[in-house]
Amino acid sequence: MFALSDDSSVEGVHDNGSSGVQVKAEGNDETFDDQDIDDAEGYYLARPGELLDGKYRSRGDVGRGVFSSVLFCDVENQQEEGKVHTVAIKVIRNNPTMRRSGESELKLLEALKSVPNIVQVLGSFEHR
């Protein structure tokens, strides 16, 4: 995941309209079952309101690349004086080749943490 900003209004974030994961969105009593986690090409189906890694509340997906999609998420319990900390989380496609590419990219970005003007990796985790 990558830090984005403290601005809670991010243009381009959208709900992909999918359902199927056990989710309870904030202020919403609707729940989903544990199906259809990704699409036919292996892209993760983001659900606004879904909690990832116990602390990242999904606002929806913002785009897709060759081997991943990007979600914008608010960090739970890190609000200060009305500001919401927002991060971009890169979700690798559900495919062994793409997973290896993602792992290589993570190693490279972690090796470059101290280099200025490089996207900073805040951490990584496995989800579903």
PDB file of C-alpha atoms in Angstrom:
ATOM      1  CA  MET A   1       0.000   0.000   0.000  1.00  0.00           C
ATOM      2  CA  PHE A   2       1.151   3.518  -0.629  1.00  0.00           C
ATOM      3  CA  ALA A   3       0.435   6.744   1.222  1.00  0.00           C
ATOM      4  CA  LEU A   4      -1.699   9.168  -0.711  1.00  0.00           C
ATOM      5  CA  SER A   5      -2.755  12.202   1.275  1.00  0.00           C
ATOM      6  CA  ASP A   6      -4.831  13.473   4.150  1.00  0.00           C
ATOM      7  CA  ASP A   7      -7.527  14.679   1.738  1.00  0.00           C
ATOM      8  CA  SER A   8     -10.644  12.562   2.035  1.00  0.00           C
ATOM      9  CA  SER A   9     -12.049  13.627  -1.352  1.00  0.00           C
ATOM     10  CA  VAL A  10     -10.368  11.558  -4.043  1.00  0.00           C
ATOM     11  CA  GLU A  11     -11.619  11.866  -7.591  1.00  0.00           C
ATOM     12  CA  GLY A  12     -11.926   8.758  -9.705  1.00  0.00           C
ATOM     13  CA  VAL A  13     -12.789   6.327  -6.902  1.00  0.00           C
ATOM     14  CA  HIS A  14     -15.748   4.221  -7.879  1.00  0.00           C
ATOM     15  CA  ASP A  15     -17.775   1.220  -6.825  1.00  0.00           C
ATOM     16  CA  ASN A  16     -17.373  -1.591  -9.339  1.00  0.00           C
ATOM     17  CA  GLY A  17     -20.904  -2.746  -8.528  1.00  0.00           C
ATOM     18  CA  SER A  18     -19.851  -6.244  -7.516  1.00  0.00           C
ATOM     19  CA  SER A  19     -21.020  -8.253  -4.536  1.00  0.00           C
ATOM     20  CA  GLY A  20     -20.111 -11.510  -2.880  1.00  0.00           C
ATOM     21  CA  VAL A  21     -17.800 -10.869   0.112  1.00  0.00           C
ATOM     22  CA  GLN A  22     -18.807 -10.830   3.773  1.00  0.00           C
ATOM     23  CA  VAL A  23     -18.889  -7.069   4.157  1.00  0.00           C
ATOM     24  CA  LYS A  24     -20.766  -4.677   6.353  1.00  0.00           C
ATOM     25  CA  ALA A  25     -20.208  -1.166   5.088  1.00  0.00           C
ATOM     26  CA  GLU A  26     -20.290   1.678   7.563  1.00  0.00           C
ATOM     27  CA  GLY A  27     -23.856   2.870   7.997  1.00  0.00           C
ATOM     28  CA  ASN A  28     -25.139  -0.025   5.901  1.00  0.00           C
ATOM     29  CA  ASP A  29     -26.739  -3.238   7.202  1.00  0.00           C
ATOM     30  CA  GLU A  30     -26.306  -5.054   3.883  1.00  0.00           C
ATOM     31  CA  THR A  31     -23.977  -8.075   4.018  1.00  0.00           C
ATOM     32  CA  PHE A  32     -22.463 -10.151   1.241  1.00  0.00           C
ATOM     33  CA  ASP A  33     -21.303 -13.755   1.158  1.00  0.00           C
ATOM     34  CA  ASP A  34     -17.780 -14.964   0.414  1.00  0.00           C
ATOM     35  CA  GLN A  35     -18.134 -15.469  -3.366  1.00  0.00           C
ATOM     36  CA  ASP A  36     -16.847 -13.607  -6.397  1.00  0.00           C
ATOM     37  CA  ILE A  37     -13.694 -12.239  -4.778  1.00  0.00           C
ATOM     38  CA  ASP A  38     -12.137 -11.579  -8.168  1.00  0.00           C
ATOM     39  CA  ASP A  39     -13.256 -11.368 -11.771  1.00  0.00           C
ATOM     40  CA  ALA A  40     -12.512 -13.794 -14.628  1.00  0.00           C
ATOM     41  CA  GLU A  41      -9.121 -12.114 -15.226  1.00  0.00           C
ATOM     42  CA  GLY A  42      -8.123 -12.306 -11.553  1.00  0.00           C
ATOM     43  CA  TYR A  43      -8.660  -8.635 -10.656  1.00  0.00           C
ATOM     44  CA  TYR A  44      -9.898  -8.122  -7.101  1.00  0.00           C
ATOM     45  CA  LEU A  45     -13.507  -6.939  -6.872  1.00  0.00           C
ATOM     46  CA  ALA A  46     -13.410  -4.026  -4.449  1.00  0.00           C
ATOM     47  CA  ARG A  47     -16.374  -3.350  -2.209  1.00  0.00           C
ATOM     48  CA  PRO A  48     -16.714   0.131  -0.727  1.00  0.00           C
ATOM     49  CA  GLY A  49     -16.874  -0.200   3.046  1.00  0.00           C
ATOM     50  CA  GLU A  50     -14.920  -3.465   3.152  1.00  0.00           C
ATOM     51  CA  LEU A  51     -12.238  -3.649   5.846  1.00  0.00           C
ATOM     52  CA  LEU A  52      -8.836  -4.939   4.681  1.00  0.00           C
ATOM     53  CA  ASP A  53      -6.143  -6.121   7.102  1.00  0.00           C
ATOM     54  CA  GLY A  54      -8.290  -4.956  10.009  1.00  0.00           C
ATOM     55  CA  LYS A  55      -7.560  -1.255   9.445  1.00  0.00           C
ATOM     56  CA  TYR A  56      -8.063  -0.118   5.836  1.00  0.00           C
ATOM     57  CA  ARG A  57     -11.651   0.826   4.918  1.00  0.00           C
ATOM     58  CA  SER A  58     -12.126   0.548   1.152  1.00  0.00           C
ATOM     59  CA  ARG A  59     -13.571   3.519  -0.671  1.00  0.00           C
ATOM     60  CA  GLY A  60     -13.543   1.628  -3.980  1.00  0.00           C
ATOM     61  CA  ASP A  61     -11.156   0.928  -6.800  1.00  0.00           C
ATOM     62  CA  VAL A  62      -9.542   3.691  -8.763  1.00  0.00           C
ATOM     63  CA  GLY A  63      -7.915   1.821 -11.611  1.00  0.00           C
ATOM     64  CA  ARG A  64      -6.228  -1.256 -13.015  1.00  0.00           C
ATOM     65  CA  GLY A  65      -2.875  -2.010 -14.520  1.00  0.00           C
ATOM     66  CA  VAL A  66      -1.381  -5.053 -16.186  1.00  0.00           C
ATOM     67  CA  PHE A  67      -0.906  -7.046 -12.995  1.00  0.00           C
ATOM     68  CA  SER A  68      -2.936  -5.277 -10.305  1.00  0.00           C
ATOM     69  CA  SER A  69      -5.743  -2.962  -9.346  1.00  0.00           C
ATOM     70  CA  VAL A  70      -5.512   0.003  -6.964  1.00  0.00           C
ATOM     71  CA  LEU A  71      -7.931   0.715  -4.128  1.00  0.00           C
ATOM     72  CA  PHE A  72      -8.249   3.923  -2.165  1.00  0.00           C
ATOM     73  CA  CYS A  73      -8.764   3.257   1.523  1.00  0.00           C
ATOM     74  CA  ASP A  74      -9.129   5.285   4.693  1.00  0.00           C
ATOM     75  CA  VAL A  75      -6.985   4.175   7.617  1.00  0.00           C
ATOM     76  CA  GLU A  76      -9.235   3.327  10.564  1.00  0.00           C
ATOM     77  CA  ASN A  77      -8.424   4.963  13.930  1.00  0.00           C
ATOM     78  CA  GLN A  78      -5.921   7.427  12.442  1.00  0.00           C
ATOM     79  CA  GLN A  79      -8.127  10.468  12.162  1.00  0.00           C
ATOM     80  CA  GLU A  80      -6.799  13.668  13.636  1.00  0.00           C
ATOM     81  CA  GLU A  81      -8.763  16.895  13.912  1.00  0.00           C
ATOM     82  CA  GLY A  82     -11.219  15.947  11.183  1.00  0.00           C
ATOM     83  CA  LYS A  83      -8.580  14.749   8.707  1.00  0.00           C
ATOM     84  CA  VAL A  84      -8.718  11.221   7.338  1.00  0.00           C
ATOM     85  CA  HIS A  85      -5.473   9.484   6.396  1.00  0.00           C
ATOM     86  CA  THR A  86      -5.914   7.926   2.948  1.00  0.00           C
ATOM     87  CA  VAL A  87      -3.736   5.274   1.339  1.00  0.00           C
ATOM     88  CA  ALA A  88      -3.643   3.583  -2.050  1.00  0.00           C
ATOM     89  CA  ILE A  89      -3.499  -0.206  -1.830  1.00  0.00           C
ATOM     90  CA  LYS A  90      -2.221  -2.169  -4.789  1.00  0.00           C
ATOM     91  CA  VAL A  91      -3.954  -5.555  -5.076  1.00  0.00           C
ATOM     92  CA  ILE A  92      -2.132  -8.071  -7.265  1.00  0.00           C
ATOM     93  CA  ARG A  93      -4.230 -10.145  -9.683  1.00  0.00           C
ATOM     94  CA  ASN A  94      -5.083 -13.686  -8.583  1.00  0.00           C
ATOM     95  CA  ASN A  95      -2.580 -15.392 -10.871  1.00  0.00           C
ATOM     96  CA  PRO A  96       0.777 -17.083  -9.997  1.00  0.00           C
ATOM     97  CA  THR A  97       2.739 -15.106 -12.613  1.00  0.00           C
ATOM     98  CA  MET A  98       1.297 -11.794 -11.449  1.00  0.00           C
ATOM     99  CA  ARG A  99       1.952 -12.714  -7.812  1.00  0.00           C
ATOM    100  CA  ARG A 100       5.644 -13.302  -8.562  1.00  0.00           C
ATOM    101  CA  SER A 101       5.819  -9.957 -10.369  1.00  0.00           C
ATOM    102  CA  GLY A 102       4.185  -8.232  -7.408  1.00  0.00           C
ATOM    103  CA  GLU A 103       6.601  -9.861  -4.967  1.00  0.00           C
ATOM    104  CA  SER A 104       9.543  -8.687  -7.108  1.00  0.00           C
ATOM    105  CA  GLU A 105       8.164  -5.139  -7.207  1.00  0.00           C
ATOM    106  CA  LEU A 106       7.696  -5.133  -3.416  1.00  0.00           C
ATOM    107  CA  LYS A 107      11.323  -6.215  -2.862  1.00  0.00           C
ATOM    108  CA  LEU A 108      12.543  -3.506  -5.212  1.00  0.00           C
ATOM    109  CA  LEU A 109      10.438  -0.754  -3.591  1.00  0.00           C
ATOM    110  CA  GLU A 110      11.534  -1.819  -0.105  1.00  0.00           C
ATOM    111  CA  ALA A 111      15.184  -1.675  -1.231  1.00  0.00           C
ATOM    112  CA  LEU A 112      14.579   1.872  -2.510  1.00  0.00           C
ATOM    113  CA  LYS A 113      12.847   3.186   0.651  1.00  0.00           C
ATOM    114  CA  SER A 114      15.588   5.680   1.435  1.00  0.00           C
ATOM    115  CA  VAL A 115      15.754   7.115  -2.105  1.00  0.00           C
ATOM    116  CA  PRO A 116      13.948  10.467  -2.449  1.00  0.00           C
ATOM    117  CA  ASN A 117      11.054  10.851  -4.917  1.00  0.00           C
ATOM    118  CA  ILE A 118      10.199   7.138  -4.908  1.00  0.00           C
ATOM    119  CA  VAL A 119       6.745   5.912  -3.833  1.00  0.00           C
ATOM    120  CA  GLN A 120       7.086   4.770  -0.241  1.00  0.00           C
ATOM    121  CA  VAL A 121       5.768   1.349   0.743  1.00  0.00           C
ATOM    122  CA  LEU A 122       4.114   1.522   4.156  1.00  0.00           C
ATOM    123  CA  GLY A 123       3.646  -2.238   4.417  1.00  0.00           C
ATOM    124  CA  SER A 124       2.200  -5.301   2.780  1.00  0.00           C
ATOM    125  CA  PHE A 125      -0.307  -7.986   3.718  1.00  0.00           C
ATOM    126  CA  GLU A 126      -2.245 -10.871   2.226  1.00  0.00           C
ATOM    127  CA  HIS A 127      -5.996 -10.515   1.880  1.00  0.00           C
ATOM    128  CA  ARG A 128      -8.279 -13.464   1.119  1.00  0.00           C
TER     129      ARG A 128
END
